[in-house]
Amino acid sequence: MTTQATTSPAPRRVRPRRRPSLGIIVGIAVLAALALAPLTGSRHSLGIWTVALIFAGVSSGWAIAGGLSGLIPLGHAAFFGIGGYASAVVFAKYDLSPWLGIVVGMVIAAALAWLMTVLAVRFKVRGPYFALYTLAWAEMLRILASNLDYLGKTNGVLVPYKVDAGPADLQFSDPRGFYLVAVGYAALAMIVFLLVKRSPLGWRLSAIRGDEPTAAASGVDVARSLTRTMALSAAMTAIGGGLYAQYIQYIDPELAFNVSVSIDIAVRAILGGAVLVLGPLLGSVAMTSVTELTQKYMDALPSASLLVLGLAIIALAHWFPTGIGGLGVRLKRIWSRRSDRV
Amino acid sequence: MPLLEVSALRVSYGGVVAVHDVSLSVERGEIVCLLGANGAGKSSTLMAISGVLPDREGTVTFDGRELARVASHEIARLGLVQVPEGRRVFPEMTVAENLQIGGIRAPSAQVRTQRMERSYEMFPRLLERRDQLAGSLSGGEQQMLAVARALMSDPALVMLDEPSLGLSPALVEATFDTVRQVREAGLGVLLVEQNAGEALEVSDRAYVMENGRVVLSGPASQIRNDPQVKSAYLGL
Ligand SMILES: Nc1ncnc2c1ncn2[C@@H]1O[C@H](COP(=O)(O)OP(=O)(O)OP(=O)(O)O)[C@@H](O)[C@H]1O
Ligand SMILES: [Mg+2]
């Protein structure tokens, strides 16, 4: 009996359970508000916000790697594009549910991310080199897709309308349907991010981010932690690519794999705060708002949105290196200090 | 057989050789110090032993096992752990979290908790600062934390790279006391120090390195009286 007791797997949880943070509560509130917003009857720019939410999810996927591990992946268009093509091809060519296509995309993206990271670890590609290295992978895929007949070369793949389509085909007669799918995806991506952050893996990642050789010398399996993280991050990103292609009913090499897509994904997360659950959502909302507002009021200057964003990033990097979300964290700290005093 | 046996170790950085043909050994319950001027190759030797530097030749045997093809996190698991130069704690993690990372390979949560309690007994200061971010600790506290974190893995051998660097005299004293304590627990210690006088006092044996080579080795008491060492490292 006693031997049984000693051989039974011991509890592995190493981190004390934490109270739900302010970030989570605000996150739930924001997502609920977003989900309910179109029900008020206002459908103003629903399309824009659907895309913004898809990108919030994609950026949360990026942040699993880019925020938690300290790696700076700059080629997430690779995974986004794989998700997009997989869902489009599976639906358009094989007449199967795009949901299945998204799963296929997740698997391929995860496998590619795994391979990329194994090689990067093996050859010690880190820091800015890792950024360029991942960017090169996305670029390779762009060229590949532009030249493959199977993927329609530079024309890409069209997602056909289906008669009597339903949610299983990711086509909705009411545009609010897809909007809700986007809210759901953003929520899922944030939950996965949070689970990783608070798991033993997240805790290893935080050590790797702090000091990689020391983490390794303390017994942290750096290679395994990083490959797993990148694979998961890629899979979460691929879902967003799949949803995006289904939403705009079309995917081509530029929409899928262009460098600007990779940068967009990373910037949204960094803008909002890549180590915070809410960061990518905030960053995405901010970025879409800036783009929309500048297009509306400064349309004489076509690239004004880029200018405004650039300035915003510089200002944030200077005053709030942890992003817009960092502002909240700081306010919370001031608040709790005040309430301590009372 | 010694706990750690290094023979003909050679380390290079991009083709430039930093350590030539170094051989040394450490027994259980023994403190061995590695002395030498700046740039002599002491840190490179330690990092090569713990597998952080992959560009190495020669053999490193620990507890009867050849480490040539063993990854550094596996080496830590086998019971050989290094406290790197410069108080490398994980700055964004709390003191407790740093210790937990050190105990990442503990067989169970209970064992990990026991070891944490042991660390806090050894370093009561860390208990007071348990929930403080490691990056905001003082230099001496960070050094304690780095040592405590290494001990969390319940190693058989600890390699310390200049643990007294930049500490006040009282803390230097405390650091060497810790080293003695570690030895009393039956562990082997490989100690790299600039503070040659103190190091030779706690050590059983010593090696002196110069330009990547071991130029002198023997019982610490003998090294301490070596005229060359006296003039070069002890300032006598
Ligand atoms: N990452 C590196 N790349 C290139 N050369 C290096 C690197 N690290 C150390 N070296 C070189 O290897 C030699 C040995 O350095 P090492 O750090 O091992 O010396 P050390 O004995 O620990 O010196 P100190 O007492 O100053 O810490 C030096 O000439 C140093 O310049
Ligand atoms: Mg050194």
XYZ file of C-alpha atoms and ligand atoms in Angstrom:
610
model
C 0.000 0.000 0.000
C 2.725 2.395 0.934
C 4.617 1.678 -2.267
C 1.510 2.519 -4.188
C 1.303 5.813 -2.430
C 4.880 6.724 -3.217
C 4.722 5.722 -6.870
C 1.513 7.553 -7.610
C 2.261 10.672 -9.619
C 2.928 13.571 -7.340
C 1.167 16.864 -7.927
C 3.152 18.819 -10.465
C 1.693 22.228 -9.971
C 4.490 24.517 -8.960
C 3.027 27.936 -9.166
C 0.663 29.107 -6.495
C -2.796 29.677 -7.891
C -3.453 33.340 -8.414
C -6.542 35.373 -8.049
C -8.161 36.305 -11.344
C -6.355 39.432 -12.375
C -7.867 42.737 -13.320
C -6.820 41.966 -16.894
C -9.114 38.955 -17.019
C -12.084 40.800 -15.583
C -11.615 43.710 -17.969
C -11.057 41.227 -20.789
C -14.333 39.450 -20.136
C -16.137 42.777 -19.920
C -14.632 44.063 -23.156
C -15.396 40.852 -25.023
C -18.953 40.792 -23.731
C -19.422 44.408 -24.765
C -17.987 43.644 -28.189
C -20.252 40.638 -28.583
C -23.331 42.653 -27.663
C -22.408 45.805 -29.574
C -24.035 44.929 -32.911
C -27.232 43.808 -31.177
C -27.944 47.420 -30.363
C -28.865 47.780 -33.975
C -25.838 49.772 -34.976
C -24.047 47.811 -37.620
C -21.716 50.592 -38.430
C -18.416 49.268 -39.780
C -19.201 45.745 -38.627
C -16.846 44.428 -41.292
C -13.955 46.509 -40.051
C -14.424 45.280 -36.510
C -14.783 41.689 -37.600
C -11.357 41.911 -39.185
C -9.976 43.796 -36.176
C -11.136 41.001 -33.891
C -9.682 38.311 -36.129
C -6.389 40.162 -35.961
C -6.714 40.529 -32.191
C -6.857 36.730 -32.045
C -3.937 36.378 -34.444
C -1.878 38.815 -32.369
C -2.707 36.933 -29.185
C -1.411 33.844 -30.960
C 1.742 35.728 -31.865
C 2.129 36.956 -28.286
C 2.324 33.380 -26.997
C 5.717 33.256 -28.673
C 6.581 36.933 -29.081
C 5.527 38.002 -25.605
C 6.109 35.061 -23.327
C 9.261 33.471 -24.698
C 11.353 36.505 -25.529
C 11.738 35.340 -29.121
C 10.871 37.986 -31.695
C 9.149 36.113 -34.485
C 8.542 38.357 -37.454
C 7.214 35.817 -39.901
C 3.831 34.926 -38.498
C 2.351 35.656 -41.915
C 3.660 32.173 -42.700
C 1.202 30.603 -40.262
C -1.568 33.071 -40.999
C -1.223 32.338 -44.705
C -1.082 28.592 -44.218
C -4.336 28.798 -42.274
C -5.867 30.946 -45.003
C -4.846 28.710 -47.871
C -5.730 25.497 -46.052
C -9.268 26.633 -45.269
C -9.790 28.035 -48.768
C -8.398 24.998 -50.575
C -10.240 22.444 -48.463
C -13.522 24.280 -49.066
C -13.057 25.329 -52.695
C -11.350 22.244 -54.071
C -12.642 19.411 -51.913
C -15.993 20.817 -50.887
C -15.337 20.060 -47.232
C -16.114 22.296 -44.282
C -13.712 25.232 -43.888
C -13.594 24.343 -40.197
C -11.830 21.175 -41.256
C -9.565 23.305 -43.434
C -8.706 25.413 -40.405
C -7.727 22.300 -38.472
C -5.555 21.183 -41.401
C -3.970 24.635 -41.436
C -3.290 24.485 -37.704
C -1.515 21.159 -38.062
C 0.626 22.281 -41.002
C 1.460 25.603 -39.342
C 2.404 23.897 -36.081
C 4.602 21.409 -37.913
C 6.360 24.170 -39.828
C 6.863 26.233 -36.657
C 8.279 23.196 -34.943
C 10.768 22.625 -37.763
C 11.721 26.308 -37.919
C 12.366 26.453 -34.199
C 14.286 23.191 -34.036
C 16.651 24.570 -36.677
C 16.864 27.957 -34.967
C 17.746 26.331 -31.644
C 20.235 24.008 -33.290
C 22.048 26.857 -35.013
C 21.558 29.359 -32.183
C 19.547 31.857 -34.217
C 18.294 34.412 -31.677
C 17.335 38.024 -31.244
C 17.142 40.104 -34.417
C 18.487 37.162 -36.399
C 15.500 35.111 -35.333
C 13.228 37.917 -36.521
C 14.872 37.947 -39.946
C 15.008 34.175 -40.075
C 11.266 33.806 -39.498
C 10.589 36.607 -41.955
C 12.569 34.697 -44.575
C 10.379 31.634 -44.064
C 7.233 33.647 -44.699
C 8.825 35.158 -47.776
C 9.711 31.679 -49.063
C 6.086 30.644 -48.683
C 4.944 33.761 -50.525
C 7.172 32.890 -53.474
C 6.105 29.263 -53.327
C 2.407 30.153 -53.333
C 2.957 32.623 -56.192
C 4.378 29.832 -58.311
C 2.240 26.838 -57.481
C -0.529 26.060 -59.947
C -2.324 24.155 -57.225
C -2.661 27.372 -55.213
C -3.656 29.492 -58.209
C -0.276 31.201 -58.450
C -0.542 34.966 -57.934
C -4.312 34.847 -58.445
C -4.806 32.917 -55.257
C -7.836 30.858 -54.307
C -11.425 32.039 -54.397
C -13.835 30.829 -51.735
C -17.137 30.237 -53.547
C -20.539 31.208 -52.226
C -22.572 28.199 -51.323
C -26.302 27.909 -51.734
C -28.044 27.144 -48.434
C -24.785 27.667 -46.594
C -24.739 27.598 -42.795
C -22.384 28.067 -39.878
C -20.686 24.766 -40.823
C -19.563 26.482 -44.031
C -18.617 29.648 -42.150
C -21.058 31.617 -44.269
C -23.802 33.607 -42.629
C -26.820 35.371 -44.059
C -26.540 37.857 -41.193
C -23.114 39.567 -41.012
C -23.372 39.512 -37.237
C -22.856 35.754 -37.442
C -19.287 36.065 -38.630
C -18.703 38.923 -36.234
C -19.604 36.643 -33.337
C -17.269 33.967 -34.670
C -14.506 36.582 -34.614
C -15.353 37.537 -31.018
C -15.218 33.850 -30.111
C -11.860 33.394 -31.778
C -10.368 36.445 -30.055
C -11.641 35.107 -26.730
C -10.228 31.646 -27.407
C -6.830 33.051 -28.349
C -6.754 35.122 -25.179
C -7.695 32.138 -23.043
C -4.971 29.995 -24.616
C -2.465 32.786 -24.067
C -3.445 33.028 -20.423
C -3.326 29.274 -19.881
C 0.173 29.141 -21.342
C 1.291 32.152 -19.329
C 0.170 30.552 -16.086
C 1.298 27.008 -16.837
C 4.656 25.494 -15.938
C 5.568 26.126 -19.585
C 4.866 29.844 -19.143
C 7.020 29.844 -16.124
C 9.891 28.183 -17.999
C 9.434 30.711 -20.785
C 9.695 33.541 -18.342
C 13.032 32.142 -17.153
C 14.231 31.761 -20.742
C 13.156 35.309 -21.487
C 15.081 36.494 -18.429
C 18.331 34.658 -19.091
C 18.453 31.769 -21.489
C 21.830 30.147 -20.641
C 21.092 30.367 -16.938
C 17.659 28.852 -17.471
C 19.271 25.975 -19.348
C 21.906 25.539 -16.671
C 19.103 25.421 -14.065
C 17.514 22.480 -15.846
C 15.016 24.194 -18.142
C 14.768 22.377 -21.451
C 15.074 25.448 -23.645
C 14.730 23.688 -26.992
C 11.589 21.837 -26.024
C 9.979 24.848 -24.398
C 10.605 27.033 -27.425
C 9.525 24.512 -30.059
C 6.287 23.788 -28.216
C 5.576 27.453 -27.762
C 6.183 28.315 -31.389
C 4.060 25.380 -32.557
C 1.164 26.444 -30.359
C 1.550 30.077 -31.379
C 1.546 29.060 -35.049
C -1.562 26.920 -34.656
C -3.467 29.747 -32.965
C -2.365 32.146 -35.707
C -3.442 29.718 -38.434
C -7.017 29.732 -37.112
C -7.125 33.478 -37.692
C -5.772 33.106 -41.211
C -8.452 30.551 -41.954
C -11.220 32.776 -40.621
C -9.877 35.749 -42.530
C -9.823 33.910 -45.869
C -13.360 32.663 -45.272
C -14.525 36.110 -44.317
C -13.162 37.930 -47.333
C -13.811 34.767 -49.393
C -10.488 34.955 -51.027
C -6.791 34.445 -50.373
C -3.731 35.290 -52.432
C 0.033 35.257 -51.783
C 0.161 38.929 -50.738
C -2.809 38.842 -48.368
C -1.443 35.650 -46.882
C 2.310 35.979 -46.711
C 3.326 39.585 -47.327
C 5.896 41.049 -44.932
C 3.402 43.741 -43.981
C 1.082 41.034 -42.614
C 3.848 39.747 -40.336
C 4.602 43.241 -39.151
C 0.939 44.061 -38.621
C 0.493 40.992 -36.426
C 3.508 41.800 -34.268
C 2.808 45.519 -34.004
C -0.741 45.035 -32.747
C 0.550 42.858 -29.930
C 3.493 45.067 -29.054
C 1.348 48.191 -29.174
C -1.068 46.736 -26.649
C 1.489 44.896 -24.534
C 2.743 41.484 -25.578
C 3.043 39.941 -22.129
C -0.475 40.941 -21.070
C -3.638 38.995 -21.906
C -5.464 42.102 -22.959
C -2.549 43.575 -24.868
C -3.179 42.206 -28.360
C -6.897 43.024 -28.175
C -6.199 46.589 -27.070
C -3.471 46.956 -29.661
C -5.695 45.657 -32.392
C -8.597 47.923 -31.481
C -6.222 50.887 -31.272
C -4.583 50.135 -34.580
C -7.871 49.669 -36.418
C -9.270 52.848 -34.868
C -6.231 54.891 -35.857
C -6.377 53.517 -39.394
C -10.076 54.253 -39.701
C -9.945 57.725 -38.176
C -6.984 58.872 -40.203
C -8.565 57.550 -43.367
C -11.715 59.421 -42.565
C -10.269 62.767 -41.535
C -6.894 62.870 -43.171
C -7.650 61.318 -46.523
C -5.563 63.926 -48.286
C -2.558 62.184 -46.807
C -2.895 58.538 -47.802
C -0.196 57.252 -45.485
C -1.196 59.400 -42.506
C -2.294 56.341 -40.568
C 1.206 54.920 -40.801
C 2.661 58.182 -39.601
C 0.274 58.366 -36.644
C 0.940 54.749 -35.758
C 4.667 55.257 -35.979
C 4.478 58.219 -33.621
C 2.199 56.289 -31.277
C 4.678 53.423 -31.141
C 7.594 55.731 -30.411
C 5.607 57.470 -27.663
C 4.556 54.153 -26.153
C 8.044 52.709 -26.301
C 9.255 55.745 -24.436
C 6.602 56.119 -21.744
C 4.966 52.716 -21.612
C 7.411 50.060 -22.740
C 4.855 47.412 -21.809
C 2.251 48.793 -24.221
C -1.224 50.245 -23.782
C -2.014 47.432 -21.364
C 0.954 48.544 -19.273
C -0.913 51.776 -18.676
C -3.699 49.802 -17.029
C -1.227 47.886 -14.914
C 0.307 51.118 -13.766
C -3.050 52.694 -12.968
C -3.988 49.590 -11.012
C -0.818 49.883 -8.994
C -1.500 53.522 -8.184
C -5.054 52.591 -7.252
C -4.052 49.768 -4.928
C -1.456 51.950 -3.293
C -4.114 54.543 -2.610
C -6.549 51.988 -1.205
C -3.767 50.602 1.005
C -3.441 53.975 2.572
C -7.124 54.322 3.339
C 36.811 7.877 -8.970
C 36.444 11.643 -8.551
C 32.964 13.135 -8.798
C 34.042 15.434 -11.605
C 36.947 14.676 -13.862
C 37.934 16.986 -16.686
C 40.743 16.014 -18.984
C 42.351 17.785 -21.899
C 39.524 20.322 -22.099
C 39.815 22.771 -24.945
C 37.380 25.595 -25.576
C 37.311 27.960 -28.502
C 35.238 30.945 -29.532
C 34.839 31.056 -33.284
C 38.207 29.447 -33.874
C 40.062 31.397 -31.189
C 41.189 29.032 -28.476
C 40.463 30.325 -24.957
C 41.196 27.173 -22.966
C 43.933 24.705 -23.932
C 44.316 21.298 -22.422
C 42.871 21.834 -18.956
C 42.590 18.840 -16.654
C 41.141 18.937 -13.179
C 39.090 16.925 -10.753
C 36.775 17.457 -7.791
C 35.832 14.875 -5.163
C 32.656 14.704 -3.114
C 32.855 16.904 -0.038
C 35.786 18.786 -1.462
C 36.234 22.474 -2.255
C 38.497 23.079 -5.193
C 39.322 26.564 -6.356
C 40.342 27.741 -9.758
C 42.433 30.892 -9.708
C 43.867 33.068 -12.418
C 44.086 36.563 -13.813
C 41.340 38.192 -15.875
C 40.901 36.408 -19.156
C 42.759 33.304 -18.009
C 39.839 31.122 -19.086
C 38.213 30.252 -15.756
C 34.655 31.129 -16.731
C 35.097 29.449 -20.094
C 36.158 26.289 -18.307
C 33.085 26.296 -16.078
C 30.716 27.025 -18.939
C 32.228 24.269 -21.023
C 31.801 21.812 -18.152
C 28.142 22.721 -17.729
C 27.546 22.361 -21.446
C 26.647 25.972 -22.158
C 29.544 26.299 -24.608
C 29.168 23.681 -27.287
C 32.532 24.311 -28.922
C 34.640 22.126 -26.673
C 36.988 19.169 -26.938
C 38.335 16.766 -24.360
C 36.369 14.730 -21.865
C 34.233 15.744 -18.922
C 33.129 12.894 -16.702
C 30.635 13.521 -13.949
C 29.603 10.814 -11.532
C 31.019 8.225 -13.937
C 29.209 9.608 -16.940
C 30.755 11.194 -20.006
C 29.051 14.534 -20.695
C 30.219 15.207 -24.246
C 26.815 14.767 -25.836
C 24.627 15.792 -22.923
C 22.599 19.003 -23.242
C 23.091 21.589 -20.528
C 19.635 21.186 -18.975
C 20.304 17.441 -18.711
C 23.640 18.126 -17.037
C 21.785 20.144 -14.416
C 19.448 17.199 -13.937
C 22.386 14.852 -13.338
C 23.408 16.985 -10.359
C 26.002 19.375 -11.720
C 24.937 22.959 -11.463
C 26.631 26.260 -12.089
C 26.146 29.682 -10.561
C 27.277 31.836 -13.437
C 29.367 34.951 -13.178
C 27.524 38.195 -12.466
C 24.542 37.169 -10.313
C 22.371 35.974 -13.091
C 18.921 35.811 -11.565
C 15.702 35.969 -13.549
C 14.915 39.637 -12.972
C 11.209 39.641 -13.830
C 10.428 36.753 -11.532
C 10.007 36.891 -7.784
C 12.518 35.389 -5.392
C 10.227 32.420 -4.804
C 9.749 31.887 -8.526
C 13.488 31.958 -9.104
C 13.895 29.252 -6.497
C 11.122 27.226 -8.070
C 12.886 27.334 -11.425
C 15.964 25.989 -9.660
C 13.865 23.114 -8.382
C 12.192 22.471 -11.699
C 13.430 18.882 -11.779
C 12.370 18.027 -8.252
C 10.513 14.718 -8.169
C 7.439 16.248 -6.539
C 5.926 19.478 -5.325
C 6.455 18.437 -1.702
C 10.147 17.877 -2.282
C 10.350 21.244 -3.970
C 8.664 22.896 -1.023
C 11.047 21.181 1.387
C 13.996 22.462 -0.564
C 12.545 25.960 -0.599
C 12.244 25.836 3.151
C 15.835 24.683 3.366
C 16.921 27.637 1.173
C 15.072 30.063 3.401
C 16.739 28.558 6.456
C 20.107 29.019 4.836
C 19.297 32.537 3.634
C 16.689 34.112 5.941
C 17.080 37.297 3.944
C 15.484 35.594 0.972
C 12.479 34.615 3.041
C 11.874 38.264 3.882
C 12.011 39.131 0.184
C 10.133 36.103 -1.063
C 7.627 38.020 -3.186
C 9.968 40.734 -4.370
C 11.096 40.803 -7.991
C 14.609 39.412 -8.220
C 15.726 42.322 -10.387
C 15.075 44.718 -7.522
C 17.226 42.877 -4.978
C 20.568 44.315 -3.916
C 23.691 42.850 -5.465
C 24.447 40.715 -2.432
C 20.893 39.446 -2.238
C 20.956 38.534 -5.902
C 24.110 36.583 -5.317
C 22.472 34.707 -2.430
C 19.522 33.993 -4.652
C 21.720 32.672 -7.440
C 23.422 30.301 -5.016
C 20.149 29.262 -3.398
C 18.600 28.652 -6.783
C 21.465 26.367 -7.737
C 21.063 24.403 -4.511
C 17.360 23.927 -5.240
C 18.253 21.232 -7.754
C 19.846 19.218 -4.945
C 23.108 18.933 -6.848
C 26.114 16.770 -6.099
C 28.475 19.440 -7.358
C 28.171 23.213 -7.493
C 30.365 25.418 -9.622
C 30.508 29.006 -8.398
C 31.908 31.702 -10.655
C 33.238 34.591 -8.564
C 30.518 34.522 -5.914
C 32.146 37.287 -3.869
C 32.549 39.745 -6.729
C 31.408 43.217 -5.751
C 30.241 42.291 -2.270
C 31.003 44.165 0.915
C 33.563 42.524 3.228
C 30.823 41.250 5.536
C 28.973 39.669 2.643
C 32.184 38.168 1.250
C 32.632 36.511 4.620
C 29.048 35.273 4.490
C 29.544 33.919 0.996
C 32.536 31.855 2.009
C 30.589 30.590 5.005
C 27.930 29.436 2.584
C 30.545 27.636 0.537
C 31.693 25.822 3.664
C 28.099 24.958 4.495
C 27.621 23.510 1.043
C 30.656 21.317 1.485
C 29.464 20.178 4.897
C 26.309 18.948 3.203
C 28.594 16.550 1.320
C 28.627 18.385 -1.991
C 31.631 19.027 -4.163
C 32.405 22.664 -4.904
C 34.383 24.092 -7.784
C 35.048 27.702 -6.935
C 36.357 30.383 -9.260
C 37.621 33.414 -7.382
C 39.601 36.610 -7.742
C 39.720 36.798 -4.003
C 42.601 34.330 -3.853
C 43.429 34.711 -0.174
C 39.950 33.831 1.070
C 39.472 31.192 -1.590
C 42.653 29.355 -0.672
C 41.604 29.466 2.952
C 38.343 27.581 2.397
C 39.625 25.290 -0.343
C 41.151 21.860 -0.065
C 42.931 22.035 -3.395
C 43.614 24.680 -6.008
C 44.465 25.085 -9.667
C 46.022 28.209 -11.106
C 45.314 29.092 -14.722
C 47.228 31.353 -17.031
C 46.410 32.038 -20.666
C 44.039 29.125 -20.903
C 46.345 26.587 -19.262
C 46.710 25.153 -15.781
C 50.177 26.227 -14.650
C 50.052 25.132 -11.041
C 47.994 22.779 -8.927
C 48.082 21.153 -5.521
C 46.778 21.342 -1.955
C 45.544 24.819 -1.124
C 47.972 25.204 1.769
C 50.855 24.519 -0.584
C 49.620 26.882 -3.288
C 49.180 29.582 -0.690
C 52.857 29.399 0.082
C 54.004 29.300 -3.513
C 56.194 32.381 -4.045
C 54.784 33.021 -7.520
C 51.211 32.853 -6.314
C 52.064 35.035 -3.365
C 53.343 37.814 -5.539
C 50.869 37.509 -8.380
C 47.570 36.810 -6.574
C 47.995 37.443 -2.893
C 49.917 40.669 -3.175
C 52.485 39.513 -0.658
N 31.794 34.919 -25.792
C 33.100 35.070 -26.093
N 33.495 35.271 -27.368
C 34.809 35.413 -27.679
N 35.799 35.343 -26.792
C 35.476 35.136 -25.499
C 34.101 34.981 -25.096
N 34.074 34.789 -23.756
C 35.359 34.810 -23.359
N 36.204 35.016 -24.404
C 37.666 35.096 -24.338
O 38.165 33.912 -23.756
C 39.215 34.208 -22.858
C 38.904 33.635 -21.489
O 37.781 34.324 -20.945
P 37.080 33.889 -19.597
O 35.838 34.663 -19.465
O 36.987 32.425 -19.549
O 38.168 34.404 -18.548
P 38.107 34.444 -16.978
O 39.298 33.705 -16.503
O 36.809 33.992 -16.472
O 38.315 35.992 -16.699
P 37.668 36.938 -15.546
O 38.445 36.697 -14.310
O 37.920 38.323 -16.058
O 36.227 36.604 -15.420
C 39.360 35.712 -22.862
O 40.464 36.023 -23.704
C 38.084 36.218 -23.443
O 38.296 37.384 -24.168
Mg 35.246 34.935 -15.524
